[in-house]
Short mmCIF file of N, CA, C and O and ligand atoms in Angstrom, two decimals:
data_model
loop_
_atom_site.label_atom_id
_atom_site.label_comp_id
_atom_site.label_asym_id
_atom_site.label_seq_id
_atom_site.Cartn_x
_atom_site.Cartn_y
_atom_site.Cartn_z
N MET A 1 -14.46 24.06 6.59
CA MET A 1 -13.34 23.26 6.87
C MET A 1 -12.11 23.54 6.91
O MET A 1 -11.62 23.19 8.34
N SER A 2 -11.33 24.63 6.40
CA SER A 2 -10.46 24.81 6.74
C SER A 2 -9.85 25.90 7.51
O SER A 2 -9.23 25.85 8.35
N ASN A 3 -11.01 26.34 8.45
CA ASN A 3 -10.87 27.14 9.53
C ASN A 3 -11.15 26.41 10.86
O ASN A 3 -10.47 26.96 11.70
N ASN A 4 -11.46 25.53 10.55
CA ASN A 4 -11.54 24.12 11.92
C ASN A 4 -10.06 23.80 12.28
O ASN A 4 -9.74 23.48 11.64
N PRO A 5 -9.88 24.81 13.60
CA PRO A 5 -8.41 23.95 14.26
C PRO A 5 -8.69 22.39 14.09
O PRO A 5 -7.23 21.72 13.96
N LYS A 6 -9.70 21.45 14.10
CA LYS A 6 -9.95 20.17 14.32
C LYS A 6 -9.43 19.62 13.26
O LYS A 6 -8.73 18.58 13.55
N HIS A 7 -9.33 20.59 12.27
CA HIS A 7 -9.14 19.77 10.94
C HIS A 7 -7.84 19.70 10.28
O HIS A 7 -7.11 19.87 9.35
N LYS A 8 -6.86 20.53 11.56
CA LYS A 8 -5.53 20.98 10.74
C LYS A 8 -4.31 20.07 9.58
O LYS A 8 -3.66 20.11 9.20
N ASN A 9 -4.47 19.05 11.04
CA ASN A 9 -3.91 17.70 9.95
C ASN A 9 -4.13 16.69 9.70
O ASN A 9 -3.80 16.02 9.30
N VAL A 10 -5.42 16.97 9.37
CA VAL A 10 -6.44 15.86 8.45
C VAL A 10 -6.29 16.05 6.95
O VAL A 10 -5.93 15.47 6.29
N GLU A 11 -6.13 17.38 6.30
CA GLU A 11 -5.98 17.78 5.19
C GLU A 11 -4.41 17.61 4.49
O GLU A 11 -3.68 18.39 4.36
N ILE A 12 -4.13 16.17 4.78
CA ILE A 12 -2.74 16.09 4.17
C ILE A 12 -3.01 15.49 2.37
O ILE A 12 -4.08 14.69 2.47
N LYS A 13 -2.45 16.17 1.84
CA LYS A 13 -2.53 15.95 0.04
C LYS A 13 -2.22 14.68 -0.14
O LYS A 13 -2.04 13.82 0.31
N CYS A 14 -3.27 13.97 -1.04
CA CYS A 14 -3.02 12.37 -1.59
C CYS A 14 -1.40 12.25 -2.83
O CYS A 14 -0.68 11.59 -2.34
N PHE A 15 -1.15 13.63 -3.38
CA PHE A 15 0.10 13.54 -3.79
C PHE A 15 0.34 12.09 -5.13
O PHE A 15 1.21 11.62 -5.39
N ALA A 16 -1.21 11.73 -5.40
CA ALA A 16 -0.66 10.73 -6.23
C ALA A 16 -0.59 11.15 -7.80
O ALA A 16 -1.27 11.92 -7.50
N ARG A 17 0.05 10.69 -8.78
CA ARG A 17 -0.04 10.65 -9.94
C ARG A 17 -1.04 10.63 -10.35
O ARG A 17 -1.91 9.89 -10.57
N THR A 18 -1.64 11.92 -11.17
CA THR A 18 -2.57 11.82 -11.68
C THR A 18 -2.34 12.09 -13.13
O THR A 18 -1.47 11.91 -13.78
N ARG A 19 -3.60 11.66 -14.24
CA ARG A 19 -3.64 11.67 -16.07
C ARG A 19 -2.63 13.04 -16.59
O ARG A 19 -2.06 12.30 -17.64
N ARG A 20 -2.74 13.76 -15.55
CA ARG A 20 -1.95 15.14 -16.48
C ARG A 20 -0.72 15.08 -16.24
O ARG A 20 0.40 16.12 -16.51
N GLY A 21 -0.28 14.60 -15.05
CA GLY A 21 1.04 14.06 -14.60
C GLY A 21 1.31 14.78 -13.60
O GLY A 21 2.32 15.61 -12.92
N THR A 22 0.48 15.90 -12.82
CA THR A 22 0.30 16.31 -11.70
C THR A 22 -0.11 15.71 -10.95
O THR A 22 -0.10 14.55 -10.57
N LEU A 23 0.11 16.72 -9.42
CA LEU A 23 0.10 15.68 -8.03
C LEU A 23 -1.35 15.96 -7.71
O LEU A 23 -1.69 16.69 -7.48
N CYS A 24 -1.46 14.66 -7.04
CA CYS A 24 -3.63 14.89 -6.70
C CYS A 24 -3.26 15.96 -5.50
O CYS A 24 -2.72 15.87 -4.25
N GLN A 25 -4.22 16.76 -5.57
CA GLN A 25 -3.76 17.79 -4.50
C GLN A 25 -5.63 17.55 -3.41
O GLN A 25 -5.90 18.17 -2.68
N THR A 26 -6.24 16.21 -3.87
CA THR A 26 -7.16 16.03 -3.07
C THR A 26 -6.73 15.64 -1.41
O THR A 26 -5.76 14.92 -1.37
N PRO A 27 -7.53 15.66 -0.83
CA PRO A 27 -6.61 15.38 1.17
C PRO A 27 -6.97 14.00 0.92
O PRO A 27 -7.69 13.33 0.66
N ARG A 28 -6.35 13.02 1.51
CA ARG A 28 -6.01 12.15 2.07
C ARG A 28 -7.63 11.55 2.71
O ARG A 28 -7.57 12.31 4.17
N ILE A 29 -7.75 10.02 2.40
CA ILE A 29 -8.11 10.00 3.81
C ILE A 29 -7.82 9.50 4.60
O ILE A 29 -6.57 9.12 5.11
N THR A 30 -8.51 9.90 5.97
CA THR A 30 -7.82 9.66 7.62
C THR A 30 -7.23 8.09 8.13
O THR A 30 -7.89 7.34 7.74
N GLY A 31 -6.05 8.04 7.72
CA GLY A 31 -5.01 7.15 8.21
C GLY A 31 -4.57 6.22 7.29
O GLY A 31 -4.38 5.07 6.96
N LYS A 32 -4.75 6.74 5.96
CA LYS A 32 -4.48 6.04 4.71
C LYS A 32 -3.14 7.03 3.98
O LYS A 32 -3.38 7.88 4.72
N LYS A 33 -2.60 6.74 2.94
CA LYS A 33 -2.00 6.96 1.79
C LYS A 33 -2.17 8.16 1.06
O LYS A 33 -1.72 8.75 0.45
N ARG A 34 -3.94 7.35 0.64
CA ARG A 34 -4.54 7.95 -0.73
C ARG A 34 -5.80 8.80 -0.24
O ARG A 34 -6.44 8.34 0.45
N CYS A 35 -5.99 9.75 -1.31
CA CYS A 35 -7.53 9.88 -1.24
C CYS A 35 -8.59 8.84 -1.91
O CYS A 35 -8.37 7.96 -2.18
N ARG A 36 -9.87 9.15 -1.76
CA ARG A 36 -10.98 8.06 -2.36
C ARG A 36 -10.70 8.03 -3.50
O ARG A 36 -11.03 6.74 -3.83
N MET A 37 -10.25 8.67 -4.76
CA MET A 37 -10.09 8.23 -6.00
C MET A 37 -8.75 7.79 -6.20
O MET A 37 -8.98 6.82 -7.09
N HIS A 38 -8.21 7.89 -5.00
CA HIS A 38 -6.65 6.56 -5.42
C HIS A 38 -6.27 5.65 -4.53
O HIS A 38 -5.36 5.47 -4.42
N GLY A 39 -7.47 4.82 -4.41
CA GLY A 39 -6.96 3.58 -3.46
C GLY A 39 -7.09 3.92 -2.13
O GLY A 39 -6.62 2.80 -1.21
N GLY A 40 -7.59 5.14 -1.43
CA GLY A 40 -7.27 5.61 0.12
C GLY A 40 -8.70 4.44 0.58
O GLY A 40 -8.30 4.09 2.24
N THR A 41 -9.45 4.02 -0.14
CA THR A 41 -10.78 3.36 0.71
C THR A 41 -10.51 1.94 1.28
O THR A 41 -11.35 1.66 2.16
N SER A 42 -9.72 1.42 0.55
CA SER A 42 -9.87 -0.10 0.49
C SER A 42 -8.62 -0.54 0.18
O SER A 42 -7.35 -0.48 0.03
N ASP A 43 -7.69 -1.79 1.39
CA ASP A 43 -6.45 -2.34 1.37
C ASP A 43 -6.40 -3.72 0.81
O ASP A 43 -5.89 -4.28 0.60
N GLY A 44 -7.84 -3.59 -0.03
CA GLY A 44 -7.66 -4.80 -1.35
C GLY A 44 -8.72 -6.18 0.05
O GLY A 44 -9.28 -5.72 0.48
N ALA A 45 -8.21 -7.42 -1.18
CA ALA A 45 -9.27 -8.48 -0.75
C ALA A 45 -9.13 -8.82 0.89
O ALA A 45 -7.68 -8.68 1.20
N PRO A 46 -9.41 -9.07 1.64
CA PRO A 46 -9.31 -9.84 2.98
C PRO A 46 -8.34 -10.90 3.31
O PRO A 46 -8.48 -11.49 2.07
N LYS A 47 -6.98 -10.76 4.05
CA LYS A 47 -6.28 -12.09 3.95
C LYS A 47 -6.88 -13.23 4.17
O LYS A 47 -7.63 -13.03 5.13
N GLY A 48 -6.25 -14.20 3.56
CA GLY A 48 -7.22 -15.38 3.35
C GLY A 48 -8.36 -15.75 2.73
O GLY A 48 -9.01 -16.47 2.76
N ASN A 49 -8.64 -15.20 1.89
CA ASN A 49 -9.81 -15.00 1.08
C ASN A 49 -9.60 -16.19 0.21
O ASN A 49 -9.17 -16.07 -0.54
N LYS A 50 -10.79 -16.82 0.36
CA LYS A 50 -10.52 -18.09 -0.63
C LYS A 50 -11.51 -17.94 -2.05
O LYS A 50 -12.01 -19.24 -2.02
N ASN A 51 -12.27 -17.31 -2.16
CA ASN A 51 -13.08 -17.16 -2.52
C ASN A 51 -13.20 -17.57 -4.23
O ASN A 51 -13.99 -17.93 -5.01
N ALA A 52 -12.23 -16.44 -4.38
CA ALA A 52 -11.50 -16.89 -5.81
C ALA A 52 -10.52 -18.10 -6.27
O ALA A 52 -9.46 -17.71 -6.91
N PHE A 53 -10.38 -19.14 -5.34
CA PHE A 53 -9.20 -19.51 -5.12
C PHE A 53 -9.05 -20.94 -6.49
O PHE A 53 -10.30 -21.49 -6.32
N LYS A 54 -8.81 -21.23 -6.98
CA LYS A 54 -8.81 -21.92 -8.63
C LYS A 54 -7.50 -22.62 -8.19
O LYS A 54 -7.70 -23.51 -8.23
N HIS A 55 -6.59 -22.57 -8.54
CA HIS A 55 -5.36 -23.81 -8.33
C HIS A 55 -4.18 -23.26 -7.49
O HIS A 55 -3.35 -23.77 -7.09
N GLY A 56 -4.20 -21.81 -6.93
CA GLY A 56 -2.71 -21.50 -5.68
C GLY A 56 -1.91 -21.17 -6.84
O GLY A 56 -0.74 -20.86 -5.70
N ARG A 57 -1.28 -21.07 -8.30
CA ARG A 57 -0.18 -20.96 -8.50
C ARG A 57 0.16 -19.66 -8.22
O ARG A 57 1.52 -19.50 -7.98
N TYR A 58 -0.56 -18.32 -8.04
CA TYR A 58 0.14 -17.37 -6.97
C TYR A 58 -0.04 -17.33 -5.74
O TYR A 58 -0.05 -15.82 -5.06
N SER A 59 -0.46 -18.06 -4.98
CA SER A 59 -0.46 -18.37 -3.20
C SER A 59 0.07 -17.91 -2.72
O SER A 59 2.05 -18.16 -3.46
N LYS A 60 0.93 -16.95 -1.94
CA LYS A 60 1.84 -16.65 -0.89
C LYS A 60 3.06 -17.81 -0.86
O LYS A 60 4.08 -17.79 -0.65
N VAL A 61 2.54 -19.10 -0.42
CA VAL A 61 3.49 -20.37 0.00
C VAL A 61 4.00 -20.85 -1.93
O VAL A 61 5.13 -20.89 -1.54
N ILE A 62 3.28 -20.67 -2.45
CA ILE A 62 3.99 -21.35 -4.04
C ILE A 62 4.89 -20.50 -4.48
O ILE A 62 5.91 -20.38 -4.88
N ILE A 63 4.35 -18.99 -4.51
CA ILE A 63 5.51 -17.87 -4.99
C ILE A 63 6.91 -17.81 -4.21
O ILE A 63 7.70 -17.85 -4.43
N GLU A 64 6.86 -18.31 -2.51
CA GLU A 64 7.74 -18.14 -1.79
C GLU A 64 8.55 -19.12 -2.38
O GLU A 64 9.87 -19.48 -2.80
N ASN A 65 8.09 -20.91 -2.79
CA ASN A 65 8.56 -21.90 -3.10
C ASN A 65 9.45 -21.37 -4.54
O ASN A 65 10.04 -22.12 -4.37
N ARG A 66 8.24 -20.86 -5.12
CA ARG A 66 8.72 -20.97 -6.86
C ARG A 66 10.62 -19.96 -6.64
O ARG A 66 11.64 -20.42 -7.61
N LYS A 67 10.26 -18.66 -5.48
CA LYS A 67 11.52 -17.99 -5.37
C LYS A 67 12.31 -19.36 -5.14
O LYS A 67 13.86 -18.60 -5.35
N ARG A 68 12.87 -19.80 -4.11
CA ARG A 68 13.82 -20.52 -3.70
C ARG A 68 14.01 -21.65 -4.70
O ARG A 68 15.18 -22.19 -4.59
N THR A 69 13.08 -22.36 -5.38
CA THR A 69 13.49 -23.37 -6.06
C THR A 69 14.53 -22.48 -7.40
O THR A 69 15.18 -22.78 -7.52
N MET A 70 14.12 -21.10 -7.82
CA MET A 70 14.65 -20.16 -8.67
C MET A 70 16.25 -20.04 -8.26
O MET A 70 17.15 -20.06 -8.85
N GLN A 71 16.06 -19.74 -7.27
CA GLN A 71 17.49 -18.99 -6.35
C GLN A 71 18.43 -20.72 -6.57
O GLN A 71 19.58 -20.80 -6.79
N LEU A 72 17.96 -22.06 -6.35
CA LEU A 72 18.55 -22.93 -5.68
C LEU A 72 19.15 -23.17 -7.17
O LEU A 72 20.56 -23.92 -7.41
N LYS A 73 18.11 -23.24 -8.33
CA LYS A 73 18.75 -23.12 -10.02
C LYS A 73 19.81 -22.14 -10.11
O LYS A 73 20.73 -23.11 -10.89
N ARG A 74 19.74 -21.17 -9.87
CA ARG A 74 20.74 -19.97 -10.29
C ARG A 74 22.11 -20.94 -9.48
O ARG A 74 23.22 -20.52 -10.20
N GLU A 75 22.07 -21.05 -8.45
CA GLU A 75 23.51 -21.36 -7.68
C GLU A 75 23.79 -22.64 -8.22
O GLU A 75 25.46 -22.98 -8.50
N PHE A 76 22.91 -23.93 -8.61
CA PHE A 76 23.32 -25.01 -9.19
C PHE A 76 24.23 -24.46 -10.52
O PHE A 76 25.11 -25.21 -10.67
N LYS A 77 23.81 -23.88 -10.86
CA LYS A 77 24.60 -23.71 -12.93
C LYS A 77 25.42 -23.10 -12.53
O LYS A 77 26.53 -23.08 -12.96
N ALA A 78 25.52 -22.09 -11.46
CA ALA A 78 26.55 -21.15 -11.32
C ALA A 78 27.95 -22.59 -10.93
O ALA A 78 28.95 -22.39 -11.54
N LEU A 79 27.46 -23.51 -9.97
CA LEU A 79 28.62 -24.34 -9.53
C LEU A 79 28.79 -25.11 -10.56
O LEU A 79 29.45 -25.39 -10.61
N LEU A 80 28.15 -25.66 -10.67
CA LEU A 80 28.60 -26.26 -12.20
C LEU A 80 29.29 -25.76 -13.37
O LEU A 80 30.01 -26.35 -13.78
N ALA A 81 28.91 -24.55 -13.50
CA ALA A 81 29.70 -23.64 -14.68
C ALA A 81 31.11 -23.66 -14.05
O ALA A 81 32.17 -23.97 -14.97
N GLN A 82 31.31 -23.54 -12.72
CA GLN A 82 32.41 -23.61 -12.33
C GLN A 82 33.50 -25.16 -12.13
O GLN A 82 34.44 -25.28 -12.44
N LEU A 83 32.37 -25.98 -11.71
CA LEU A 83 33.25 -27.83 -12.09
C LEU A 83 33.95 -27.68 -13.15
O LEU A 83 34.39 -28.22 -13.61
N ILE A 84 32.99 -27.29 -14.48
CA ILE A 84 33.21 -27.75 -15.84
C ILE A 84 34.84 -26.46 -15.95
O ILE A 84 35.50 -27.01 -16.74
N ALA A 85 34.38 -25.33 -16.48
CA ALA A 85 35.90 -24.79 -16.48
C ALA A 85 36.86 -25.01 -15.79
O ALA A 85 37.22 -25.58 -14.83
ZN1 LIG B 1 -5.36 11.29 -5.03
#
């Protein structure tokens, strides 16, 4: 594998931090950022997968809404503090 010119650019190391604290020396999966031991094989669940949907508390839309609400709350609190002071 190492003497084959075709594989010259394929063997980029994974460099994930191992349990020993060193960097992983295993070659990456082609087109991925990590090796087969460090999550290079999968991008996680497919987008829009509803198989495990229960209440939507952690769905993208709800998280966005929650962020916006908290931001408004912070702004309102700051405004109120200014008015009182
Ligand atoms: Zn690795």
